[in-house]
Coordinates of C-alpha atoms in Angstrom, one line a residue:
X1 CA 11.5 -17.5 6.4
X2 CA 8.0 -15.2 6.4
X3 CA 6.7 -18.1 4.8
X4 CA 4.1 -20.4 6.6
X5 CA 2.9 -23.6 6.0
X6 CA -1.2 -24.5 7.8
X7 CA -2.0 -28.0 7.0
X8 CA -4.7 -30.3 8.9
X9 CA -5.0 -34.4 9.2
X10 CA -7.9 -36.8 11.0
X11 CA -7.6 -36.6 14.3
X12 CA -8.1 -40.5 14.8
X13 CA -4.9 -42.1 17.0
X14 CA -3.2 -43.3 13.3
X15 CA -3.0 -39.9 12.1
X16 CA -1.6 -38.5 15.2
X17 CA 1.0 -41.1 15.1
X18 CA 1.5 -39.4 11.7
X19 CA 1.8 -36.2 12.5
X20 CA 4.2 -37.2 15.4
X21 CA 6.5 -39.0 12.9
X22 CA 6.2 -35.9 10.4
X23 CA 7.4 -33.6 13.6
X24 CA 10.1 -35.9 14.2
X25 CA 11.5 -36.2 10.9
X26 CA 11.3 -32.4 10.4
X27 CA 12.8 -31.4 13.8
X28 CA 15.6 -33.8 12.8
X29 CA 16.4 -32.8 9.5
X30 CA 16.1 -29.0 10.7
X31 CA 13.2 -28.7 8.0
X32 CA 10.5 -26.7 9.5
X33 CA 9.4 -25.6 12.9
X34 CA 6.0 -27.2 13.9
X35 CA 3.1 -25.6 16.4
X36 CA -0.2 -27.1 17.0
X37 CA -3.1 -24.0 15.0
X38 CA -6.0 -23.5 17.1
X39 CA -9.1 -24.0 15.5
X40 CA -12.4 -23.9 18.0
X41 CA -15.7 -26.2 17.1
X42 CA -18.1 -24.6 14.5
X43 CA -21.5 -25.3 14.2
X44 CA -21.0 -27.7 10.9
X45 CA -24.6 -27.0 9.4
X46 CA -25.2 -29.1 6.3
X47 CA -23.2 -30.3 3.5
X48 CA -24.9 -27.8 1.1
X49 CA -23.9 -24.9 3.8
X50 CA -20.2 -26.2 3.6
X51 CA -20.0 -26.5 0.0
X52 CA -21.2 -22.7 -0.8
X53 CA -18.6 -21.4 2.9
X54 CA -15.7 -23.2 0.8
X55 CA -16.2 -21.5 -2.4
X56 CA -17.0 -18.1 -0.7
X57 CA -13.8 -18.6 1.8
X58 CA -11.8 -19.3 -0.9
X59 CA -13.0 -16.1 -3.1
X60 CA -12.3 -13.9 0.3
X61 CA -8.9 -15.4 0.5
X62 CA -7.9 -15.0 -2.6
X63 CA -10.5 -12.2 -4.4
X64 CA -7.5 -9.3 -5.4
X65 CA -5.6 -12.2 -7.0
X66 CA -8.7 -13.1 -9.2
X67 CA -8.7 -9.5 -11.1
X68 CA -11.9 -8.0 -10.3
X69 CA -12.2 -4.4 -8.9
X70 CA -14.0 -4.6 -5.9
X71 CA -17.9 -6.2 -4.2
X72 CA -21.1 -6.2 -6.4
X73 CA -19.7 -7.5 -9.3
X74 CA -21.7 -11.1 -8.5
X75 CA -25.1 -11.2 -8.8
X76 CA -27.5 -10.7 -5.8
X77 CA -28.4 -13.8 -5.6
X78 CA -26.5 -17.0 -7.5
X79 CA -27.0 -20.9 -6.5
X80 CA -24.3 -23.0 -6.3
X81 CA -24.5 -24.6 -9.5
X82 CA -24.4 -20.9 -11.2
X83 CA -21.0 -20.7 -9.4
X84 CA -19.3 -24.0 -9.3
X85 CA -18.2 -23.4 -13.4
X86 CA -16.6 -20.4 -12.6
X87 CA -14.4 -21.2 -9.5
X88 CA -15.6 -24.7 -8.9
X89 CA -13.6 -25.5 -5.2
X90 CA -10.5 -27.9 -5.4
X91 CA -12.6 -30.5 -3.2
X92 CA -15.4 -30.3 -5.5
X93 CA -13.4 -31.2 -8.4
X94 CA -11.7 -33.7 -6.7
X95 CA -15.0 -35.6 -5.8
X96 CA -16.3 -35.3 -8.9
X97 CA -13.3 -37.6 -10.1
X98 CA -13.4 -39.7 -7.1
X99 CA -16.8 -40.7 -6.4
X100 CA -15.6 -44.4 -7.5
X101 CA -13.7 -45.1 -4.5
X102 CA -17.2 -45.2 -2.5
X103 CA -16.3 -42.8 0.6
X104 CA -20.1 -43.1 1.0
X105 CA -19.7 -44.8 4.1
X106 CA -18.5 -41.8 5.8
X107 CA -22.0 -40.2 5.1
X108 CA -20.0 -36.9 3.6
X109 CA -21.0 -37.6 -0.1
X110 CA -24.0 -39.3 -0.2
X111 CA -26.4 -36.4 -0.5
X112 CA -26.6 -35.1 -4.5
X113 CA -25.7 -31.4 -5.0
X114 CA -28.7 -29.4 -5.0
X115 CA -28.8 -26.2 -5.7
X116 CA -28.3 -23.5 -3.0
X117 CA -29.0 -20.0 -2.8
X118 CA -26.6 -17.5 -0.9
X119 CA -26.8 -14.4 0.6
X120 CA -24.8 -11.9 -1.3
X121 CA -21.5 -12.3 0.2
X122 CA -19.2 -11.0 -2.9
X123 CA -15.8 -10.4 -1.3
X124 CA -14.2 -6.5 -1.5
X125 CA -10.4 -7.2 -3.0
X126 CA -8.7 -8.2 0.4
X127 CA -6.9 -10.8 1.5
X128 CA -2.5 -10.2 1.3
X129 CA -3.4 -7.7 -1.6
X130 CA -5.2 -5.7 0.3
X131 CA -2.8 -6.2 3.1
X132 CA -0.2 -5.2 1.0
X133 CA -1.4 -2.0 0.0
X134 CA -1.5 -1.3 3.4
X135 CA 1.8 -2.4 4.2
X136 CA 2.5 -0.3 1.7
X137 CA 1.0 3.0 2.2
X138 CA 2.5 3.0 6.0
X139 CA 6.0 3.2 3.9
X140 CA 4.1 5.5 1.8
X141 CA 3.6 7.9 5.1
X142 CA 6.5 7.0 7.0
X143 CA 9.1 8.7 4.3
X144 CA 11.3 10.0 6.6
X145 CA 11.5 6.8 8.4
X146 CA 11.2 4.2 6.4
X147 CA 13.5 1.9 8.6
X148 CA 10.6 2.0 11.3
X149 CA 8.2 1.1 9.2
X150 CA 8.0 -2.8 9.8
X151 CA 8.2 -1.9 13.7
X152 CA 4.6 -0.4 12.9
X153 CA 3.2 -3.6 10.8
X154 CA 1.8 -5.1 14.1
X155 CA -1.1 -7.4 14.8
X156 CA -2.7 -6.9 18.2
X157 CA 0.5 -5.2 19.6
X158 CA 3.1 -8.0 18.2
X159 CA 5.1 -8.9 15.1
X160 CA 2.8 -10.4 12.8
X161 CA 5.1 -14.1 13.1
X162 CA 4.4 -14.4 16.7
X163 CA 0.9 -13.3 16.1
X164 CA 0.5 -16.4 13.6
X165 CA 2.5 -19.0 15.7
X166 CA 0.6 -18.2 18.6
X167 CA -3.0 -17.5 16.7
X168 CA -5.8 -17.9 19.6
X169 CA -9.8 -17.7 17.6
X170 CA -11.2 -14.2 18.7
X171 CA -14.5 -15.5 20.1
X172 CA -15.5 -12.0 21.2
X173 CA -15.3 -10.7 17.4
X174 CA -16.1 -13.6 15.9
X175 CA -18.3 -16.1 18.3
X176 CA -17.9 -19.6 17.3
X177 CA -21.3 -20.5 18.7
X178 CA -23.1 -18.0 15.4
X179 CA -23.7 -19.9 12.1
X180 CA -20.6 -20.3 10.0
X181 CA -22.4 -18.2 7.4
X182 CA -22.7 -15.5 9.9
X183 CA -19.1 -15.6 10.8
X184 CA -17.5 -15.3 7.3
X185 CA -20.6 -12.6 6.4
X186 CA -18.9 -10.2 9.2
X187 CA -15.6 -11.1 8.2
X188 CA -16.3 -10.5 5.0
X189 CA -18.3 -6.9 5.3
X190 CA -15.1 -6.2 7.9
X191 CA -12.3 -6.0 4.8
X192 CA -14.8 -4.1 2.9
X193 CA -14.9 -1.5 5.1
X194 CA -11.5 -1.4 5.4
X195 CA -11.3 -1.4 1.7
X196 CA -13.1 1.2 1.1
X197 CA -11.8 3.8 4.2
X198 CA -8.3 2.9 2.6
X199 CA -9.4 4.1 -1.0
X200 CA -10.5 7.3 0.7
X201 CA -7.6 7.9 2.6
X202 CA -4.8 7.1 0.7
X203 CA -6.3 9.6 -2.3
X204 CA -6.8 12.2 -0.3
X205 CA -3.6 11.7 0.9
X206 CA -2.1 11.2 -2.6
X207 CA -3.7 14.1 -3.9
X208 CA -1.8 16.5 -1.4
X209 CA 1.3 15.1 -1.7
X210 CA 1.1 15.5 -5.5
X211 CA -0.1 19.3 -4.5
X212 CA 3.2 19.8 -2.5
X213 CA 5.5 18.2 -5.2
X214 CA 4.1 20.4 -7.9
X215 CA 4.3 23.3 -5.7
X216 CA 8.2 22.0 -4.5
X217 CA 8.8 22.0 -7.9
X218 CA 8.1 25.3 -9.1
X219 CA 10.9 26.3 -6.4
X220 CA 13.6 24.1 -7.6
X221 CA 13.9 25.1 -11.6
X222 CA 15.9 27.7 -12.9
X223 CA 15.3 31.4 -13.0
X224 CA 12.9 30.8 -16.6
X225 CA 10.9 28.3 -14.9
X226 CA 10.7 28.4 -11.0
X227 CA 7.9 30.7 -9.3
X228 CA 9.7 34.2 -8.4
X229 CA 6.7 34.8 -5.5
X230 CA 9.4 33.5 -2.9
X231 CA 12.4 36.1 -4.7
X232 CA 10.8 39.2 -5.4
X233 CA 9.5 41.8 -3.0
X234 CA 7.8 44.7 -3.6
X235 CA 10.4 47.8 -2.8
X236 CA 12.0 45.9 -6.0
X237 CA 9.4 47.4 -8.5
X238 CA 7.6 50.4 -9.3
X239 CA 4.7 49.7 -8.7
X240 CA 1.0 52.0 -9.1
X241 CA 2.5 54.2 -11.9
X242 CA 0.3 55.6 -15.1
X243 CA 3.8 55.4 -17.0
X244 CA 6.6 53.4 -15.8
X245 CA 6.8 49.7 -15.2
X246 CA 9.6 47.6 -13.8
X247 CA 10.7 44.2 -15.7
X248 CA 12.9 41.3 -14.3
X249 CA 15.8 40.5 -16.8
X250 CA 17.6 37.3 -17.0
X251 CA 21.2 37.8 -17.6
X252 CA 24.3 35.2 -18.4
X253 CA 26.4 35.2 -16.2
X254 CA 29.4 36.1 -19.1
X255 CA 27.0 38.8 -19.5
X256 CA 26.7 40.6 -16.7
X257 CA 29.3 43.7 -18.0
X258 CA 27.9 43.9 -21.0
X259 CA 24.4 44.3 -19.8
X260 CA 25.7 47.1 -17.4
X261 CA 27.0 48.9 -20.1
X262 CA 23.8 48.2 -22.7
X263 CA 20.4 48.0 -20.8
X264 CA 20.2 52.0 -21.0
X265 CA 20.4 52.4 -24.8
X266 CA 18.4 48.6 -25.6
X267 CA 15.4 51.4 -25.9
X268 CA 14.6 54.7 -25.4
X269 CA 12.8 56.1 -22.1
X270 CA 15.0 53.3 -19.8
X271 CA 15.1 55.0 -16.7
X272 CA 18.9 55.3 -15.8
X273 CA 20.9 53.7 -12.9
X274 CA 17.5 51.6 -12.0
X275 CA 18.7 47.9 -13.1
X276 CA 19.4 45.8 -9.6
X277 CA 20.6 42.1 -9.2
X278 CA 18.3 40.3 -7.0
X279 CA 18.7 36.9 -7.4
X280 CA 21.2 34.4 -9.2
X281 CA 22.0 30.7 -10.2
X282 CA 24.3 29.0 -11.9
X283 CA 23.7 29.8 -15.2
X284 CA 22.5 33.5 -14.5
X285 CA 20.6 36.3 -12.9
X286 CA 17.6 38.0 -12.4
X287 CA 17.7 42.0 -12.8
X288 CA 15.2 44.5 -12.5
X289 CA 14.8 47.1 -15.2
X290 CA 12.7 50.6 -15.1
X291 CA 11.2 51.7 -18.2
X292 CA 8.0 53.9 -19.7
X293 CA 5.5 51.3 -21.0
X294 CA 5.1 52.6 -24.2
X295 CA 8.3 51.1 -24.7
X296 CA 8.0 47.4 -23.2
X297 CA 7.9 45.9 -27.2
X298 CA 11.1 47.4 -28.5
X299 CA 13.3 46.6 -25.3
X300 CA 11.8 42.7 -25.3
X301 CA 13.2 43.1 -29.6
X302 CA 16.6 44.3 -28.3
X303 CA 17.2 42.5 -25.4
X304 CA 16.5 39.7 -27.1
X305 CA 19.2 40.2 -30.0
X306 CA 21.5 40.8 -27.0
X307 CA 20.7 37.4 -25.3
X308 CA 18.9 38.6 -22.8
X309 CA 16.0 36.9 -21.6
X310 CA 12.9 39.1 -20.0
X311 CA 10.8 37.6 -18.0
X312 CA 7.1 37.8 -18.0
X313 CA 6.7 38.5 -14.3
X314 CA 3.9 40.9 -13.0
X315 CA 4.3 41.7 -9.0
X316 CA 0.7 41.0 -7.9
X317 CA 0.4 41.2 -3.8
X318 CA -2.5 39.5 -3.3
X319 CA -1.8 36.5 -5.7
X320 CA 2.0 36.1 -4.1
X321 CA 0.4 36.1 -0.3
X322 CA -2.3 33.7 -2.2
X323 CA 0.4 31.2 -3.2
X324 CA 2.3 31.2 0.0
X325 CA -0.5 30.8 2.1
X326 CA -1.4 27.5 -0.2
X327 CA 2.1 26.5 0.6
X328 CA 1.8 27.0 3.8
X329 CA -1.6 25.4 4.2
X330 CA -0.3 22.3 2.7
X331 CA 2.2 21.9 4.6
X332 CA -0.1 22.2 8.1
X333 CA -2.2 19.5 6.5
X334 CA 0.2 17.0 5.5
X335 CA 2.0 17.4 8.9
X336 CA -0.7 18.1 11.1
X337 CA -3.4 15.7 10.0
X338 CA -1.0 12.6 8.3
X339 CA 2.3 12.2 10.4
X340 CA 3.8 14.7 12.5
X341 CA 7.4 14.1 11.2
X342 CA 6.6 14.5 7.8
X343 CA 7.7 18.1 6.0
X344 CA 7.4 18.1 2.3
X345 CA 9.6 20.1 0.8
X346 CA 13.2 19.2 1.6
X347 CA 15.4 21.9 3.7
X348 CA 16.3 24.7 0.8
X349 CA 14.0 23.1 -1.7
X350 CA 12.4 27.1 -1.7
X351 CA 15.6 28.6 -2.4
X352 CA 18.5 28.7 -4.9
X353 CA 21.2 26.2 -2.7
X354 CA 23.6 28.5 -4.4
X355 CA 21.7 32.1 -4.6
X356 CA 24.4 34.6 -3.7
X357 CA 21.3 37.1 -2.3
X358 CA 20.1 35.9 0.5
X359 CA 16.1 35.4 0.1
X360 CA 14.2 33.8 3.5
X361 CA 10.6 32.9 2.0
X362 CA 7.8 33.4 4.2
X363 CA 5.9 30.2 5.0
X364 CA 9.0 28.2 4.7
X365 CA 9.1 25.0 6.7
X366 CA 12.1 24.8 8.0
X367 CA 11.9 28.2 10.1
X368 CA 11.9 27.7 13.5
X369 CA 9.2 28.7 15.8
X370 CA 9.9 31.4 17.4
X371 CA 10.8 30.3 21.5
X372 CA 11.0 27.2 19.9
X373 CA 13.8 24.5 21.3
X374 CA 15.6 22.1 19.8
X375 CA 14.5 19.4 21.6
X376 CA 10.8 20.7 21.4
X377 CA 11.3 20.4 17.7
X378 CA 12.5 16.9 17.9
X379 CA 10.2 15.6 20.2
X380 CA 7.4 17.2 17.6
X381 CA 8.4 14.9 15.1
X382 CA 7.9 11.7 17.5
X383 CA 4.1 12.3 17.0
X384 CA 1.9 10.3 14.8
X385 CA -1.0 12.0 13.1
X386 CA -4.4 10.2 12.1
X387 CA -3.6 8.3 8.7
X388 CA -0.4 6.6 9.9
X389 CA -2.6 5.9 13.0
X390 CA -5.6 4.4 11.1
X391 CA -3.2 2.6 9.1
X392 CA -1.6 1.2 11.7
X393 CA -4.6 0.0 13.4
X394 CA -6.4 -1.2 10.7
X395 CA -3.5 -3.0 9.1
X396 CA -3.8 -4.9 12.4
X397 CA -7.2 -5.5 12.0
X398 CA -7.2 -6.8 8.5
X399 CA -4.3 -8.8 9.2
X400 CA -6.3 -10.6 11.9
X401 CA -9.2 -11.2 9.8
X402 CA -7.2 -12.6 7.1
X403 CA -5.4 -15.4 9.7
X404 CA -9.2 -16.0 10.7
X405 CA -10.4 -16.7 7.4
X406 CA -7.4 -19.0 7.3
X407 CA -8.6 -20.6 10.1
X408 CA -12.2 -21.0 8.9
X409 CA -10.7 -22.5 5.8
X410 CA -8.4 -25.3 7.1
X411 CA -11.9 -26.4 9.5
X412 CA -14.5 -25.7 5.9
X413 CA -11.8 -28.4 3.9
X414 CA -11.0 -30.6 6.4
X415 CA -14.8 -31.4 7.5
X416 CA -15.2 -31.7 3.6
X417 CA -12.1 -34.0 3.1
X418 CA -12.1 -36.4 6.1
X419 CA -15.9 -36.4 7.2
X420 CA -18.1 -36.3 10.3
X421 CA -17.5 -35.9 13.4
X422 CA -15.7 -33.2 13.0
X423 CA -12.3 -34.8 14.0
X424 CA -8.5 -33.0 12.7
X425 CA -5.7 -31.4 14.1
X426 CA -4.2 -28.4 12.2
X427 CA -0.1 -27.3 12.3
X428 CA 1.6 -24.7 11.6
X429 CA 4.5 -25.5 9.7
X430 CA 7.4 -22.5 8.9
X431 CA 10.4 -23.4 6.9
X432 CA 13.4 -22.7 7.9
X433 CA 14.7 -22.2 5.0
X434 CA 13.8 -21.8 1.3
X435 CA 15.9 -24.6 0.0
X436 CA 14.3 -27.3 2.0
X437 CA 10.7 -26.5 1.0
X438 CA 10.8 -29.4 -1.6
X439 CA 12.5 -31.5 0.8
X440 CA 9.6 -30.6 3.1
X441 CA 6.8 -31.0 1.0
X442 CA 8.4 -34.9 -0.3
X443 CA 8.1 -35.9 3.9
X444 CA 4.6 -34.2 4.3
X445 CA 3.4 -36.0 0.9
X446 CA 5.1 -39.4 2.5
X447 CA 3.7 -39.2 5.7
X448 CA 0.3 -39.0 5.1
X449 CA 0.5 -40.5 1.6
X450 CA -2.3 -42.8 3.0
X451 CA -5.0 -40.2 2.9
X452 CA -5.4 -40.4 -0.5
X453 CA -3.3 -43.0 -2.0
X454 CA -4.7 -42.0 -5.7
X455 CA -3.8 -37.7 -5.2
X456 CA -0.6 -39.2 -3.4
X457 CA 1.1 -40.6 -6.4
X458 CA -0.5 -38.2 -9.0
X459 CA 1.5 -36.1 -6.8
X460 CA 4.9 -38.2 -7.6
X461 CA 4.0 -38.6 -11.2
X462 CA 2.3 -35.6 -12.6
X463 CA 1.4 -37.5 -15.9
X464 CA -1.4 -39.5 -14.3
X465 CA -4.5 -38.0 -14.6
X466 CA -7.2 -38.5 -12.0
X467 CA -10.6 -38.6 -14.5
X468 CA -12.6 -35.5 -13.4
X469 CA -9.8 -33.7 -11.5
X470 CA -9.0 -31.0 -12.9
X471 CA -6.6 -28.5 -10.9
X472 CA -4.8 -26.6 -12.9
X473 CA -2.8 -24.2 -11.3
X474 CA -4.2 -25.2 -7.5
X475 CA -2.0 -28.1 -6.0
X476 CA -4.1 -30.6 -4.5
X477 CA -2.1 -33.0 -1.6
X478 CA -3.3 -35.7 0.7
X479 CA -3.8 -33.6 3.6
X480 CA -5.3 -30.1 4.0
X481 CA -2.7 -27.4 3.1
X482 CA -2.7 -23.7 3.1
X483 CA -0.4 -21.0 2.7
X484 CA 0.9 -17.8 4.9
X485 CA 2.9 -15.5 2.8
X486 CA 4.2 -12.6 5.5
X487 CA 6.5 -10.8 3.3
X488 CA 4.0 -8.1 3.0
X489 CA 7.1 -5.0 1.7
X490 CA 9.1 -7.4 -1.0

């Protein structure tokens, strides 16, 4: 499973026992696969600083899930209080209800809430979201290989489960000796930047693929639709003349004898012997026609009672070489500057596949270079150009930031939750399998049922209600839990 389980317990010799009889059970009954999580030793700071680091942890975790569009939507400044209706933390919630059971003696509770004010830490949407959309725009740019694509979802160089079951704290990033509020700000101002170089990129790289597709489609319709820029050339008209002008004709094919035996006498002043097939589909083809101008209206009338089709087409050099160079040009920048194996229109995709005239576009991508090899040409498309790059290494970044902010949650909770000195072990737990996730979660809850006997058999019986706890949708368990969802591409 891509589905990981971070939990945390007192570090005292009972709890260890604990955790030793929940790794036994587990290893025995195949249920999960335990590693101890490295967490390093954080300046704690006071109770008020903890309080405000587990509601703005939480928000960073979790932000993209919670609906908003992106940072600045919280005020400058905001005290606790202000917050604590909004998105109160689990913990918090939990104490309020608790206070009864006199945990005092711990010295965790004893100070009142007073109001705090914060720096302005409001979270960009990151978190798996953002990941995700990463994730996702690396399939996005990787279209011609999207089998590859997970072998390029990396963190620091490996697959991102070996990066999470062997998690070490980057202390050169993130040192653990700085204030926890320092730590989470950089985090935090981190996935915004990401954020917003992502939005950037990805539109920019949006906006040219929608470009090409346009473009890719005007060469795939039929002979009333498609561009003829990439058909016609100029010795098929005549061109510069005071008097005559040359029109393209769409003809059935049934057609075709009758419309050698017609176009002449459709209208006066048609100049003899000048029609020529250039181009066909299925369905038809495209003639030319010579004709006196004077006399474009009537043959439009009587080709048209004939079922023949004229087509408004005007043979303008500049604006065909225009429109070929923007095909071109597109085509440079999405494989030049994105991903060097990426062409955008398919092989043919500028051409009738079943044209009996022969027409070889210019500016068509699949036109070998010339003293170009094979091999040259495969080894080409091996490259990677700067957006799958930045992707790639950003993806790693973020991905790291998020398993930190994991981190910085499981230590924030677990101070909260089981007091001073700071004293837990965290595990990583993975599941081996889907099915034994409520199997799992009934041994967890027994083992350390004795952390909070009251939570612990709300747990069993969900219609007791702890007075003042009030999770709704957020379980609440005896220990510290957390989750690490990798299926980033379902």
């Amino acid at each position: 499973m891509s589905e990981f389980w971070l939990i945390s317990a007192p570090g005292d010799k009972e709890n260890l026992q604990a955790l030793e009889r929940m790794n036994t059970v587990t290893s025995k009954s195949n249920l999960s696969y335990n590693t101890k999580f490295g967490i390093p030793d954080f300046k704690v700071g006071t109770l008020d600083s903890l309080v405000g680091l587990s509601d703005e942890l939480g928000k960073l975790d979790t932000f993209a899930e919670r609906g908003r569009d992106g940072p600045g939507d919280a005020p400058a400044e905001t005290t606790l209080l202000d917050r604590v209706p909004d998105e109160e933390p689990a913990w918090c919630r939990l104490w309020r209800g608790l206070q009864s059971r006199k945990r005092s003696s711990r010295g965790l509770f004893s100070p009142p809430l007073l109001p705090l004010t914060l720096p302005d830490m409001s979270p960009p949407p990151v978190s798996v979201p953002l990941i995700r959309r990463m994730a996702q725009s690396v399939v996005d740019v990787m279209e011609d290989s999207k089998g590859k694509v997970q072998e390029n979802l990396l963190a620091n160089g490996v697959d991102l489960t070996s990066f999470v079951t062997h998690f070490e704290w980057d202390m050169a990033k993130y040192p653990a000796k700085q204030p926890l509020v320092t730590v989470v700000d950089t985090l935090a101002k981190q996935l915004a930047q990401i954020e917003t170089d992502l939005k950037s990129r990805t539109a920019a790289y949006s906006t040219l693929k929608t470009n090409l597709e346009n473009l890719e489609k005007r060469s795939m319709g039929n002979l009333f639709t498609r561009t003829l820029s990439d058909i016609v050339s100029k010795d098929d008209f005549v061109l510069d003349s005071e008097y005559l002008v040359t029109l393209l004709v769409i003809v059935p094919k049934p057609n075709y004898i009758q419309w050698q035996k017609t176009y002449e006498s459709l209208s006066d002043m048609v100049v003899p012997r000048s029609t020529k097939l250039i181009a066909e589909d299925n369905e038809g083809g495209l003639f030319t026609v010579t004709l006196f101008r004077k006399v474009i209206d009537d043959f439009k009338i009587k080709a048209k009672e004939n079922k023949f089709t004229v087509r408004e087409f005007y043979y303008d050099e500049n604006e065909i070489r225009r429109e070929r160079e923007e095909v071109t040009r597109l085509l440079s920048d999405k494989k030049q500057q994105y991903q060097t194996s990426c062409v955008a229109l398919k092989k043919g995709s500028s051409t009738f596949p079943d044209h009996k005239v022969k027409v070889t576009p210019l500016g068509n991508p699949d036109r070998p270079t010339a003293g170009q090899t094979d091999r040259e040409r495969e080894s080409e498309g091996e490259g990677e150009g700067p957006l799958l790059r930045w992707l790639k290494v950003n993806f790693s970044e973020a991905f790291i930031a998020w398993i930190h902010i994991k981190a910085l949650r499981v230590f924030v909770e677990s101070v909260l939750r089981y007091g001073l000195p700071v004293n837990f072990q965290a595990v990583l737990l993975q599941p081996h399998k889907k099915s034994s996730t409520k199997r799992l979660r009934e041994v967890l809850n027994s083992v350390f049922r004795h952390l909070d006997e009251v939570a612990a058999a709300s747990i069993l019986d969900a219609s007791v209600d702890i007075p003042g706890l009030q999770l709704g949708n957020q379980d609440y368990f005896p220990y510290v839990y957390f989750r690490i969802d990798l299926s980033l591409l379902d």
